[in-house]
PDB file of C-alpha atoms in Angstrom:
ATOM      1  CA  MET A  18      16.275 -26.279   5.329  1.00 55.00           C
ATOM      2  CA  SER A  19      17.128 -22.983   5.560  1.00 69.00           C
ATOM      3  CA  SER A  20      14.609 -20.249   6.684  1.00 74.00           C
ATOM      4  CA  ASN A  21      12.190 -19.570   4.001  1.00 91.00           C
ATOM      5  CA  VAL A  22       9.810 -16.744   5.257  1.00 94.00           C
ATOM      6  CA  THR A  23      10.296 -14.460   7.959  1.00 96.00           C
ATOM      7  CA  ALA A  24       7.340 -13.174  10.126  1.00 96.00           C
ATOM      8  CA  VAL A  25       7.272  -9.427  10.957  1.00 97.00           C
ATOM      9  CA  SER A  26       5.456  -8.427  14.008  1.00 96.00           C
ATOM     10  CA  TYR A  27       5.128  -4.276  14.468  1.00 96.00           C
ATOM     11  CA  GLY A  28       2.758  -2.317  16.981  1.00 96.00           C
ATOM     12  CA  LEU A  29       3.413   0.965  19.628  1.00 95.00           C
ATOM     13  CA  LYS A  30       5.113  -1.559  21.862  1.00 94.00           C
ATOM     14  CA  LEU A  31       5.697  -5.093  22.247  1.00 94.00           C
ATOM     15  CA  SER A  32       6.472  -6.753  25.571  1.00 92.00           C
ATOM     16  CA  LEU A  33       8.530  -9.598  26.610  1.00 93.00           C
ATOM     17  CA  PRO A  34       5.026 -11.255  27.195  1.00 94.00           C
ATOM     18  CA  ASP A  35       4.114 -10.419  23.587  1.00 94.00           C
ATOM     19  CA  ILE A  36       7.105 -11.688  21.773  1.00 95.00           C
ATOM     20  CA  GLN A  37       6.615 -14.801  24.260  1.00 95.00           C
ATOM     21  CA  ARG A  38       3.084 -15.330  22.481  1.00 94.00           C
ATOM     22  CA  LEU A  39       4.066 -14.434  19.137  1.00 94.00           C
ATOM     23  CA  ARG A  40       6.379 -16.798  18.999  1.00 94.00           C
ATOM     24  CA  SER A  41       3.729 -19.249  20.153  1.00 94.00           C
ATOM     25  CA  LEU A  42       1.344 -18.464  17.702  1.00 93.00           C
ATOM     26  CA  LEU A  43       3.901 -19.207  14.629  1.00 94.00           C
ATOM     27  CA  THR A  44       4.342 -22.408  16.234  1.00 93.00           C
ATOM     28  CA  ALA A  45       0.872 -22.892  15.949  1.00 91.00           C
ATOM     29  CA  ALA A  46       0.657 -21.535  12.784  1.00 90.00           C
ATOM     30  CA  GLY A  47       3.213 -24.346  11.545  1.00 90.00           C
ATOM     31  CA  LEU A  48       6.526 -22.326  11.400  1.00 93.00           C
ATOM     32  CA  SER A  49       9.647 -23.025  13.200  1.00 93.00           C
ATOM     33  CA  VAL A  50      11.342 -19.891  14.414  1.00 94.00           C
ATOM     34  CA  ASP A  51      15.309 -19.936  13.709  1.00 92.00           C
ATOM     35  CA  ALA A  52      16.504 -16.537  14.332  1.00 93.00           C
ATOM     36  CA  GLU A  53      14.876 -13.229  15.983  1.00 95.00           C
ATOM     37  CA  THR A  54      15.463  -9.525  15.973  1.00 96.00           C
ATOM     38  CA  ARG A  55      13.804  -6.549  17.658  1.00 96.00           C
ATOM     39  CA  THR A  56      14.552  -2.975  16.834  1.00 93.00           C
ATOM     40  CA  GLY A  57      12.247  -0.049  17.150  1.00 87.00           C
ATOM     41  CA  ASP A  58      12.965   3.619  16.894  1.00 90.00           C
ATOM     42  CA  GLY A  59      10.555   5.181  19.850  1.00 91.00           C
ATOM     43  CA  ARG A  60       7.591   5.218  17.603  1.00 96.00           C
ATOM     44  CA  PHE A  61       7.245   2.147  17.069  1.00 97.00           C
ATOM     45  CA  GLU A  62       8.404  -1.659  17.335  1.00 97.00           C
ATOM     46  CA  VAL A  63       9.520  -4.277  15.477  1.00 97.00           C
ATOM     47  CA  TYR A  64       9.922  -8.129  15.917  1.00 97.00           C
ATOM     48  CA  ALA A  65      11.574 -10.241  13.252  1.00 97.00           C
ATOM     49  CA  ALA A  66      11.693 -13.962  13.241  1.00 96.00           C
ATOM     50  CA  ASP A  67      13.363 -16.277  10.606  1.00 96.00           C
ATOM     51  CA  CYS A  68      11.322 -19.145  10.071  1.00 95.00           C
ATOM     52  CA  THR A  69      10.816 -22.319   8.293  1.00 93.00           C
ATOM     53  CA  MET A  70       7.721 -23.660   6.782  1.00 87.00           C
ATOM     54  CA  ALA A  71       7.267 -27.010   5.343  1.00 76.00           C
ATOM     55  CA  THR A  72       6.704 -26.128   1.758  1.00 67.00           C
ATOM     56  CA  GLY A  73       4.432 -27.775  -0.815  1.00 54.00           C
ATOM     57  CA  ASN A  74       1.785 -26.916   1.110  1.00 44.00           C
ATOM     58  CA  SER A  75      -1.619 -25.825  -0.441  1.00 39.00           C
ATOM     59  CA  ALA A  76      -4.251 -23.371   1.723  1.00 37.00           C
ATOM     60  CA  PRO A  77      -6.670 -25.059   3.854  1.00 38.00           C
ATOM     61  CA  ALA A  78      -9.870 -26.299   1.919  1.00 34.00           C
ATOM     62  CA  ASN A  79     -12.823 -23.413   1.764  1.00 35.00           C
ATOM     63  CA  SER A  80     -10.317 -20.819   3.249  1.00 35.00           C
ATOM     64  CA  GLY A  81     -11.683 -18.469   0.730  1.00 36.00           C
ATOM     65  CA  SER A  82      -8.134 -17.259  -0.252  1.00 36.00           C
ATOM     66  CA  THR A  83      -8.252 -13.527  -1.508  1.00 37.00           C
ATOM     67  CA  THR A  84      -4.462 -13.716  -2.878  1.00 37.00           C
ATOM     68  CA  SER A  85      -4.803 -17.282  -5.518  1.00 36.00           C
ATOM     69  CA  GLY A  86      -4.175 -14.427  -8.174  1.00 41.00           C
ATOM     70  CA  SER A  87      -1.098 -12.767  -6.573  1.00 49.00           C
ATOM     71  CA  ALA A  88       2.319 -13.153  -8.715  1.00 49.00           C
ATOM     72  CA  ASN A  89       3.529 -15.643  -6.302  1.00 45.00           C
ATOM     73  CA  SER A  90       1.293 -17.859  -6.651  1.00 41.00           C
ATOM     74  CA  ASP A  91       0.638 -20.102  -9.785  1.00 40.00           C
ATOM     75  CA  SER A  92       2.419 -22.912 -10.959  1.00 40.00           C
ATOM     76  CA  ALA A  93       5.592 -22.057  -8.357  1.00 43.00           C
ATOM     77  CA  PRO A  94       8.382 -24.554  -8.542  1.00 43.00           C
ATOM     78  CA  ALA A  95       7.948 -27.482  -6.000  1.00 38.00           C
ATOM     79  CA  GLY A  96       9.511 -26.673  -2.716  1.00 45.00           C
ATOM     80  CA  SER A  97       9.129 -23.125  -2.913  1.00 57.00           C
ATOM     81  CA  LEU A  98       6.715 -20.863  -1.000  1.00 64.00           C
ATOM     82  CA  THR A  99       3.486 -19.502  -2.570  1.00 63.00           C
ATOM     83  CA  ALA A 100       0.844 -17.782  -1.922  1.00 61.00           C
ATOM     84  CA  ALA A 101      -1.734 -20.229  -1.312  1.00 70.00           C
ATOM     85  CA  SER A 102       1.048 -21.872   1.322  1.00 79.00           C
ATOM     86  CA  LEU A 103       1.132 -18.783   3.188  1.00 87.00           C
ATOM     87  CA  ASP A 104      -2.837 -17.869   2.970  1.00 85.00           C
ATOM     88  CA  GLY A 105      -3.246 -20.612   6.138  1.00 86.00           C
ATOM     89  CA  PRO A 106      -0.533 -19.280   8.654  1.00 88.00           C
ATOM     90  CA  ARG A 107      -1.431 -15.755   7.574  1.00 88.00           C
ATOM     91  CA  ARG A 108      -5.096 -16.593   8.066  1.00 85.00           C
ATOM     92  CA  ALA A 109      -4.370 -17.860  11.545  1.00 84.00           C
ATOM     93  CA  LEU A 110      -2.388 -15.222  12.634  1.00 87.00           C
ATOM     94  CA  ALA A 111      -4.945 -12.506  12.014  1.00 83.00           C
ATOM     95  CA  ALA A 112      -7.298 -14.966  13.965  1.00 81.00           C
ATOM     96  CA  SER A 113      -5.118 -15.429  17.080  1.00 77.00           C
ATOM     97  CA  GLY A 114      -3.248 -12.364  17.556  1.00 77.00           C
ATOM     98  CA  ILE A 115      -2.485  -9.647  19.621  1.00 88.00           C
ATOM     99  CA  ASP A 116      -4.682  -6.251  20.112  1.00 89.00           C
ATOM    100  CA  GLY A 117      -2.333  -3.379  18.116  1.00 91.00           C
ATOM    101  CA  VAL A 118      -0.032  -5.743  17.081  1.00 94.00           C
ATOM    102  CA  ASP A 119      -0.077  -6.739  13.213  1.00 95.00           C
ATOM    103  CA  THR A 120       2.245  -9.626  11.665  1.00 95.00           C
ATOM    104  CA  ALA A 121       3.236  -9.838   8.304  1.00 95.00           C
ATOM    105  CA  LEU A 122       4.464 -13.358   6.826  1.00 96.00           C
ATOM    106  CA  VAL A 123       6.884 -12.473   4.198  1.00 96.00           C
ATOM    107  CA  PRO A 124       8.752 -15.002   1.935  1.00 95.00           C
ATOM    108  CA  ALA A 125      12.654 -14.749   2.415  1.00 93.00           C
ATOM    109  CA  ALA A 126      13.346 -14.728  -1.147  1.00 94.00           C
ATOM    110  CA  LEU A 127      11.324 -11.541  -0.967  1.00 96.00           C
ATOM    111  CA  ARG A 128      12.986  -9.733   1.469  1.00 95.00           C
ATOM    112  CA  ASN A 129      16.394 -11.049   0.211  1.00 95.00           C
ATOM    113  CA  ALA A 130      16.038  -9.997  -3.151  1.00 96.00           C
ATOM    114  CA  PRO A 131      18.933  -7.698  -4.778  1.00 96.00           C
ATOM    115  CA  ARG A 132      16.581  -5.089  -6.083  1.00 97.00           C
ATOM    116  CA  LYS A 133      12.650  -4.471  -5.306  1.00 98.00           C
ATOM    117  CA  PHE A 134       9.863  -2.424  -6.557  1.00 98.00           C
ATOM    118  CA  LEU A 135       7.768  -0.824  -4.344  1.00 98.00           C
ATOM    119  CA  ILE A 136       4.333   0.928  -5.711  1.00 98.00           C
ATOM    120  CA  MET A 137       2.089   3.170  -3.696  1.00 98.00           C
ATOM    121  CA  ASP A 138      -1.322   4.278  -3.381  1.00 97.00           C
ATOM    122  CA  VAL A 139      -0.898   8.233  -2.614  1.00 97.00           C
ATOM    123  CA  ASP A 140      -4.970   9.684  -1.382  1.00 95.00           C
ATOM    124  CA  SER A 141      -4.548   8.149   2.333  1.00 95.00           C
ATOM    125  CA  THR A 142      -1.077   6.264   1.812  1.00 97.00           C
ATOM    126  CA  LEU A 143       1.422   8.490   0.590  1.00 98.00           C
ATOM    127  CA  ILE A 144       0.065  11.670   1.854  1.00 97.00           C
ATOM    128  CA  GLN A 145      -2.988  12.065   4.644  1.00 96.00           C
ATOM    129  CA  GLN A 146      -5.796  13.567   2.641  1.00 94.00           C
ATOM    130  CA  GLU A 147      -7.941  12.912   0.133  1.00 92.00           C
ATOM    131  CA  VAL A 148      -7.250  15.383  -2.610  1.00 95.00           C
ATOM    132  CA  ILE A 149     -11.090  15.397  -4.776  1.00 92.00           C
ATOM    133  CA  GLU A 150     -12.171  16.206  -1.039  1.00 92.00           C
ATOM    134  CA  LEU A 151      -9.824  19.136  -0.225  1.00 94.00           C
ATOM    135  CA  LEU A 152     -11.043  20.262  -4.183  1.00 94.00           C
ATOM    136  CA  ALA A 153     -14.433  19.851  -3.056  1.00 93.00           C
ATOM    137  CA  ALA A 154     -14.351  22.065  -0.406  1.00 94.00           C
ATOM    138  CA  TYR A 155     -13.970  24.887  -2.224  1.00 94.00           C
ATOM    139  CA  ALA A 156     -17.472  24.508  -4.375  1.00 90.00           C
ATOM    140  CA  GLY A 157     -18.761  24.065  -0.971  1.00 93.00           C
ATOM    141  CA  LYS A 158     -19.373  20.114  -1.627  1.00 90.00           C
ATOM    142  CA  ARG A 159     -16.953  18.549   0.717  1.00 87.00           C
ATOM    143  CA  GLU A 160     -19.668  16.703   2.934  1.00 87.00           C
ATOM    144  CA  GLU A 161     -21.429  15.363  -0.612  1.00 84.00           C
ATOM    145  CA  VAL A 162     -17.492  14.476  -2.058  1.00 87.00           C
ATOM    146  CA  THR A 163     -16.494  12.656   0.938  1.00 87.00           C
ATOM    147  CA  ALA A 164     -19.692  10.273   1.167  1.00 87.00           C
ATOM    148  CA  VAL A 165     -19.002   8.998  -2.608  1.00 85.00           C
ATOM    149  CA  THR A 166     -15.240   9.016  -1.993  1.00 83.00           C
ATOM    150  CA  GLU A 167     -15.963   6.520   0.966  1.00 85.00           C
ATOM    151  CA  ALA A 168     -17.982   4.542  -0.884  1.00 84.00           C
ATOM    152  CA  ALA A 169     -15.945   3.688  -3.457  1.00 80.00           C
ATOM    153  CA  MET A 170     -12.421   3.035  -1.467  1.00 78.00           C
ATOM    154  CA  ARG A 171     -15.128   0.860   0.742  1.00 81.00           C
ATOM    155  CA  GLY A 172     -15.817  -1.037  -3.283  1.00 78.00           C
ATOM    156  CA  GLU A 173     -19.495  -0.287  -2.879  1.00 84.00           C
ATOM    157  CA  LEU A 174     -19.279   1.878  -6.199  1.00 80.00           C
ATOM    158  CA  ASP A 175     -17.519   1.911  -9.646  1.00 82.00           C
ATOM    159  CA  PHE A 176     -14.202   3.877  -9.077  1.00 85.00           C
ATOM    160  CA  ALA A 177     -14.555   5.692 -12.628  1.00 86.00           C
ATOM    161  CA  GLN A 178     -17.967   6.381 -12.485  1.00 85.00           C
ATOM    162  CA  SER A 179     -17.780   7.917  -9.087  1.00 87.00           C
ATOM    163  CA  LEU A 180     -14.542  10.006  -9.815  1.00 89.00           C
ATOM    164  CA  HIS A 181     -16.129  11.559 -13.018  1.00 89.00           C
ATOM    165  CA  ALA A 182     -19.576  12.088 -10.685  1.00 89.00           C
ATOM    166  CA  ARG A 183     -17.258  13.736  -7.976  1.00 90.00           C
ATOM    167  CA  VAL A 184     -15.016  15.986 -10.410  1.00 92.00           C
ATOM    168  CA  ALA A 185     -18.231  17.185 -11.747  1.00 91.00           C
ATOM    169  CA  VAL A 186     -18.719  19.381  -9.148  1.00 89.00           C
ATOM    170  CA  LEU A 187     -15.442  21.157  -9.439  1.00 94.00           C
ATOM    171  CA  ALA A 188     -16.158  22.288 -12.792  1.00 94.00           C
ATOM    172  CA  GLY A 189     -15.784  26.839 -12.852  1.00 95.00           C
ATOM    173  CA  LEU A 190     -13.787  26.741  -9.959  1.00 95.00           C
ATOM    174  CA  PRO A 191     -10.810  28.974 -10.651  1.00 96.00           C
ATOM    175  CA  SER A 192      -7.274  27.005 -11.561  1.00 96.00           C
ATOM    176  CA  ASP A 193      -5.226  28.634  -8.419  1.00 95.00           C
ATOM    177  CA  VAL A 194      -7.674  26.485  -6.486  1.00 95.00           C
ATOM    178  CA  VAL A 195      -5.031  23.831  -7.653  1.00 95.00           C
ATOM    179  CA  GLU A 196      -2.408  25.684  -6.011  1.00 95.00           C
ATOM    180  CA  LYS A 197      -4.069  26.179  -2.512  1.00 96.00           C
ATOM    181  CA  VAL A 198      -5.052  22.588  -2.208  1.00 96.00           C
ATOM    182  CA  ARG A 199      -1.464  21.357  -3.068  1.00 95.00           C
ATOM    183  CA  ALA A 200      -0.018  23.825  -0.308  1.00 95.00           C
ATOM    184  CA  GLU A 201      -2.736  21.809   2.324  1.00 96.00           C
ATOM    185  CA  VAL A 202      -1.344  18.213   1.293  1.00 97.00           C
ATOM    186  CA  LYS A 203       0.804  16.645   3.821  1.00 97.00           C
ATOM    187  CA  LEU A 204       2.701  13.709   3.711  1.00 98.00           C
ATOM    188  CA  THR A 205       1.560  10.521   5.660  1.00 98.00           C
ATOM    189  CA  ASP A 206       4.308  10.268   8.433  1.00 98.00           C
ATOM    190  CA  GLY A 207       7.384   8.443   7.599  1.00 97.00           C
ATOM    191  CA  ALA A 208       6.585   8.681   3.741  1.00 98.00           C
ATOM    192  CA  ALA A 209       9.811  10.644   2.827  1.00 98.00           C
ATOM    193  CA  GLU A 210      11.846   8.088   5.206  1.00 97.00           C
ATOM    194  CA  LEU A 211      10.199   4.964   3.351  1.00 98.00           C
ATOM    195  CA  VAL A 212      10.676   6.251   0.048  1.00 98.00           C
ATOM    196  CA  ALA A 213      14.705   7.250   0.864  1.00 98.00           C
ATOM    197  CA  ALA A 214      15.337   4.066   2.554  1.00 98.00           C
ATOM    198  CA  PHE A 215      14.483   2.378  -1.097  1.00 98.00           C
ATOM    199  CA  GLN A 216      16.319   4.485  -2.789  1.00 97.00           C
ATOM    200  CA  ALA A 217      19.549   4.591  -0.716  1.00 98.00           C
ATOM    201  CA  ALA A 218      19.353   0.589  -1.154  1.00 97.00           C
ATOM    202  CA  GLY A 219      19.010   0.381  -5.112  1.00 97.00           C
ATOM    203  CA  HIS A 220      15.630  -0.522  -4.713  1.00 98.00           C
ATOM    204  CA  ALA A 221      12.533   1.305  -7.547  1.00 98.00           C
ATOM    205  CA  VAL A 222       9.662   3.486  -5.954  1.00 98.00           C
ATOM    206  CA  ALA A 223       6.425   3.962  -7.896  1.00 98.00           C
ATOM    207  CA  VAL A 224       3.084   6.140  -7.345  1.00 98.00           C
ATOM    208  CA  VAL A 225      -0.220   5.162  -8.867  1.00 97.00           C
ATOM    209  CA  SER A 226      -2.939   7.633  -8.153  1.00 95.00           C
ATOM    210  CA  GLY A 227      -6.784   7.650  -8.400  1.00 92.00           C
ATOM    211  CA  GLY A 228      -6.233  11.349  -7.340  1.00 93.00           C
ATOM    212  CA  PHE A 229      -4.625  14.420  -9.956  1.00 95.00           C
ATOM    213  CA  ASN A 230      -1.059  14.805 -11.962  1.00 96.00           C
ATOM    214  CA  GLN A 231      -1.585  18.418 -10.658  1.00 95.00           C
ATOM    215  CA  ILE A 232      -1.194  17.865  -7.281  1.00 96.00           C
ATOM    216  CA  LEU A 233       1.200  14.625  -7.198  1.00 96.00           C
ATOM    217  CA  ARG A 234       3.564  15.865  -9.750  1.00 96.00           C
ATOM    218  CA  PRO A 235       5.576  18.326  -7.560  1.00 95.00           C
ATOM    219  CA  ILE A 236       5.587  15.575  -4.777  1.00 96.00           C
ATOM    220  CA  ALA A 237       7.003  12.977  -6.658  1.00 97.00           C
ATOM    221  CA  GLU A 238       9.624  15.339  -7.919  1.00 96.00           C
ATOM    222  CA  ASP A 239      10.562  16.451  -4.389  1.00 97.00           C
ATOM    223  CA  LEU A 240      11.059  12.714  -3.770  1.00 97.00           C
ATOM    224  CA  GLY A 241      12.535  11.442  -7.076  1.00 96.00           C
ATOM    225  CA  LEU A 242      10.509   8.951  -7.744  1.00 95.00           C
ATOM    226  CA  HIS A 243      11.377   6.611 -10.872  1.00 86.00           C
ATOM    227  CA  TYR A 244       7.674   6.395 -11.756  1.00 96.00           C
ATOM    228  CA  TRP A 245       4.194   8.026 -10.729  1.00 97.00           C
ATOM    229  CA  ILE A 246       1.078   8.899 -12.590  1.00 97.00           C
ATOM    230  CA  ALA A 247      -2.429  10.307 -12.139  1.00 97.00           C
ATOM    231  CA  ASN A 248      -5.344  11.837 -13.605  1.00 96.00           C
ATOM    232  CA  GLU A 249      -5.342  14.641 -15.658  1.00 96.00           C
ATOM    233  CA  LEU A 250      -7.790  17.702 -14.193  1.00 96.00           C
ATOM    234  CA  GLU A 251      -8.862  19.408 -17.429  1.00 97.00           C
ATOM    235  CA  ILE A 252      -8.476  23.360 -17.349  1.00 97.00           C
ATOM    236  CA  ALA A 253      -9.838  25.660 -19.793  1.00 96.00           C
ATOM    237  CA  ASP A 254     -10.004  29.850 -19.457  1.00 96.00           C
ATOM    238  CA  GLY A 255      -8.203  29.622 -16.260  1.00 96.00           C
ATOM    239  CA  ALA A 256     -10.859  27.050 -14.746  1.00 96.00           C
ATOM    240  CA  LEU A 257     -11.570  23.553 -13.620  1.00 96.00           C
ATOM    241  CA  THR A 258     -14.119  22.183 -16.527  1.00 96.00           C
ATOM    242  CA  GLY A 259     -15.360  19.514 -14.424  1.00 94.00           C
ATOM    243  CA  LYS A 260     -13.792  16.403 -16.404  1.00 95.00           C
ATOM    244  CA  VAL A 261     -10.215  14.399 -16.502  1.00 94.00           C
ATOM    245  CA  ILE A 262      -8.397  14.078 -19.690  1.00 95.00           C
ATOM    246  CA  GLY A 263      -7.733  10.262 -20.599  1.00 92.00           C
ATOM    247  CA  ASP A 264      -8.705   7.106 -19.571  1.00 92.00           C
ATOM    248  CA  VAL A 265      -9.050   7.158 -15.495  1.00 93.00           C
ATOM    249  CA  VAL A 266      -6.453   5.618 -13.503  1.00 94.00           C
ATOM    250  CA  ASP A 267      -8.973   2.425 -11.756  1.00 93.00           C
ATOM    251  CA  ARG A 268      -7.965  -0.105  -9.919  1.00 93.00           C
ATOM    252  CA  ALA A 269      -7.117  -2.458 -13.104  1.00 95.00           C
ATOM    253  CA  ALA A 270      -5.141   0.434 -14.086  1.00 96.00           C
ATOM    254  CA  LYS A 271      -3.345   0.318 -11.251  1.00 97.00           C
ATOM    255  CA  GLU A 272      -2.469  -2.970 -11.894  1.00 98.00           C
ATOM    256  CA  LYS A 273      -0.884  -2.769 -15.221  1.00 98.00           C
ATOM    257  CA  TYR A 274       1.550   0.382 -14.434  1.00 98.00           C
ATOM    258  CA  LEU A 275       2.942  -2.341 -11.457  1.00 98.00           C
ATOM    259  CA  ARG A 276       3.570  -5.015 -14.201  1.00 98.00           C
ATOM    260  CA  GLU A 277       5.096  -2.455 -16.736  1.00 98.00           C
ATOM    261  CA  TRP A 278       7.027  -0.661 -14.568  1.00 98.00           C
ATOM    262  CA  ALA A 279       8.500  -3.478 -12.844  1.00 98.00           C
ATOM    263  CA  ALA A 280       8.900  -5.529 -16.169  1.00 98.00           C
ATOM    264  CA  ALA A 281      10.907  -2.227 -17.059  1.00 98.00           C
ATOM    265  CA  GLU A 282      12.882  -2.204 -14.213  1.00 98.00           C
ATOM    266  CA  GLY A 283      13.795  -5.801 -14.809  1.00 98.00           C
ATOM    267  CA  ILE A 284      12.605  -7.107 -11.231  1.00 98.00           C
ATOM    268  CA  PRO A 285       9.823 -10.147 -11.089  1.00 97.00           C
ATOM    269  CA  MET A 286       7.058  -9.910  -9.882  1.00 97.00           C
ATOM    270  CA  GLU A 287       7.604 -11.810  -6.899  1.00 96.00           C
ATOM    271  CA  HIS A 288       9.974  -8.706  -5.688  1.00 97.00           C
ATOM    272  CA  THR A 289       7.384  -6.013  -5.503  1.00 98.00           C
ATOM    273  CA  ILE A 290       5.623  -4.253  -2.938  1.00 98.00           C
ATOM    274  CA  ALA A 291       2.487  -2.761  -3.364  1.00 98.00           C
ATOM    275  CA  VAL A 292       0.500  -0.497  -0.197  1.00 98.00           C
ATOM    276  CA  GLY A 293      -2.755   1.245  -0.224  1.00 97.00           C
ATOM    277  CA  ASP A 294      -5.791   1.889   1.315  1.00 95.00           C
ATOM    278  CA  GLY A 295      -8.741   1.016  -0.743  1.00 91.00           C
ATOM    279  CA  ALA A 296     -10.788  -1.010  -3.268  1.00 90.00           C
ATOM    280  CA  ASN A 297      -9.133   0.770  -5.799  1.00 92.00           C
ATOM    281  CA  ASP A 298      -5.982  -0.619  -4.490  1.00 96.00           C
ATOM    282  CA  LEU A 299      -6.939  -4.326  -4.487  1.00 95.00           C
ATOM    283  CA  ASP A 300      -5.757  -5.352  -8.224  1.00 96.00           C
ATOM    284  CA  MET A 301      -2.300  -4.195  -7.576  1.00 97.00           C
ATOM    285  CA  LEU A 302      -2.366  -5.403  -4.086  1.00 97.00           C
ATOM    286  CA  GLY A 303      -3.525  -9.000  -5.677  1.00 96.00           C
ATOM    287  CA  ALA A 304      -0.357  -9.133  -8.437  1.00 97.00           C
ATOM    288  CA  ALA A 305       2.153  -7.856  -5.964  1.00 97.00           C
ATOM    289  CA  GLY A 306       4.862  -9.729  -4.409  1.00 96.00           C
ATOM    290  CA  ILE A 307       3.100  -8.947  -1.461  1.00 97.00           C
ATOM    291  CA  GLY A 308       0.366  -6.521  -0.836  1.00 97.00           C
ATOM    292  CA  VAL A 309       0.171  -3.950   2.197  1.00 98.00           C
ATOM    293  CA  ALA A 310      -3.057  -2.823   3.730  1.00 97.00           C
ATOM    294  CA  PHE A 311      -2.113   1.083   5.181  1.00 98.00           C
ATOM    295  CA  ASN A 312      -4.677   1.567   7.578  1.00 97.00           C
ATOM    296  CA  ALA A 313      -7.173   0.222   5.166  1.00 94.00           C
ATOM    297  CA  LYS A 314     -10.893  -0.433   4.956  1.00 88.00           C
ATOM    298  CA  PRO A 315     -12.128  -3.679   5.898  1.00 89.00           C
ATOM    299  CA  ALA A 316     -12.611  -5.690   2.764  1.00 89.00           C
ATOM    300  CA  VAL A 317      -8.959  -4.363   1.975  1.00 93.00           C
ATOM    301  CA  ARG A 318      -7.404  -5.270   4.822  1.00 93.00           C
ATOM    302  CA  ALA A 319      -9.147  -9.273   4.555  1.00 91.00           C
ATOM    303  CA  ALA A 320      -8.021  -9.163   0.860  1.00 93.00           C
ATOM    304  CA  ALA A 321      -4.326  -7.934   1.410  1.00 95.00           C
ATOM    305  CA  ASP A 322      -1.573  -9.983   2.380  1.00 95.00           C
ATOM    306  CA  ALA A 323      -0.249  -7.879   5.146  1.00 96.00           C
ATOM    307  CA  ALA A 324      -2.071  -5.011   7.243  1.00 96.00           C
ATOM    308  CA  VAL A 325      -0.088  -1.584   8.988  1.00 97.00           C
ATOM    309  CA  ASN A 326      -2.490  -0.186  11.010  1.00 96.00           C
ATOM    310  CA  LEU A 327      -0.156   2.272  12.574  1.00 96.00           C
ATOM    311  CA  PRO A 328       0.246   6.114  11.313  1.00 96.00           C
ATOM    312  CA  TYR A 329       3.729   5.289  10.128  1.00 98.00           C
ATOM    313  CA  LEU A 330       4.182   4.323   6.309  1.00 98.00           C
ATOM    314  CA  ASP A 331       8.075   3.172   6.593  1.00 97.00           C
ATOM    315  CA  ALA A 332       6.948   0.578   9.081  1.00 97.00           C
ATOM    316  CA  VAL A 333       6.707  -0.866   5.223  1.00 98.00           C
ATOM    317  CA  ARG A 334      10.568  -1.259   5.253  1.00 97.00           C
ATOM    318  CA  TYR A 335      10.705  -3.941   7.734  1.00 97.00           C
ATOM    319  CA  ILE A 336       8.097  -5.790   5.876  1.00 97.00           C
ATOM    320  CA  ALA A 337      10.315  -5.498   3.036  1.00 97.00           C
ATOM    321  CA  GLY A 338      13.202  -6.481   4.364  1.00 96.00           C
ATOM    322  CA  VAL A 339      15.185  -2.648   3.315  1.00 96.00           C
TER     323      VAL A 339
END
């Protein structure tokens, strides 16, 4: 049987004992290692092992799988990998891994797909900041808004309700604060490189945000993104009104846009990669072929198929095989 899954491990440093330990962990998780590669660029190192895993297995009983609703989990053909069959090995690797090293198990069908679709969250993923907090600072409400944002990202508050409450504190701010905040926003390290690598390989890239179009628009245009959307701040008479226009981009909307845009590109859901950090991203992470938690809240890391706990967003390209 040819390799049907690739184990991709990444960390700031990967020593020879680390590699030997990873081989043992893969074997213990039921994977047969077929071929290995190592790479790195001075920032972090990557070990990839093409593996063979017996197919047709289901997740262990009472495993609490959180990925059963993902794109590659339901009614898959006999003999193919499913989210359920990968759940057990993923949990085993996460439970017995190496400090500072994360391992993603990625179906070979996704890594070898001729076209892939990458969709990312924006605040604290594509960019380093939470824009609503930068805006709130101009209203003298940053600490208050930060506390609400963090609770929402942990899944403790309804996102739409929390967004309306946070935006309300912006009422009366002059509209030029948008330009000031835009100048404060910085891309996450590796973000531009990740987008460029996907685009150069002919893949589609999108971002979907619970933040604001006024901030996202120039970023998306500069990166040449295929698709992007966020909430629209209402501005009247040269000032923010404290409201957003139209429906809120929440967790359900993020999944909806993932499905719509992937379909528009003719890319099956099992060939999609979603990246995010908060509870607002959980639906799209679960729906994608592989969902990646980027420096995420604990509940999101536990639910995602893979986690990147490095400050470099382009680690995702190694997971996707781009």
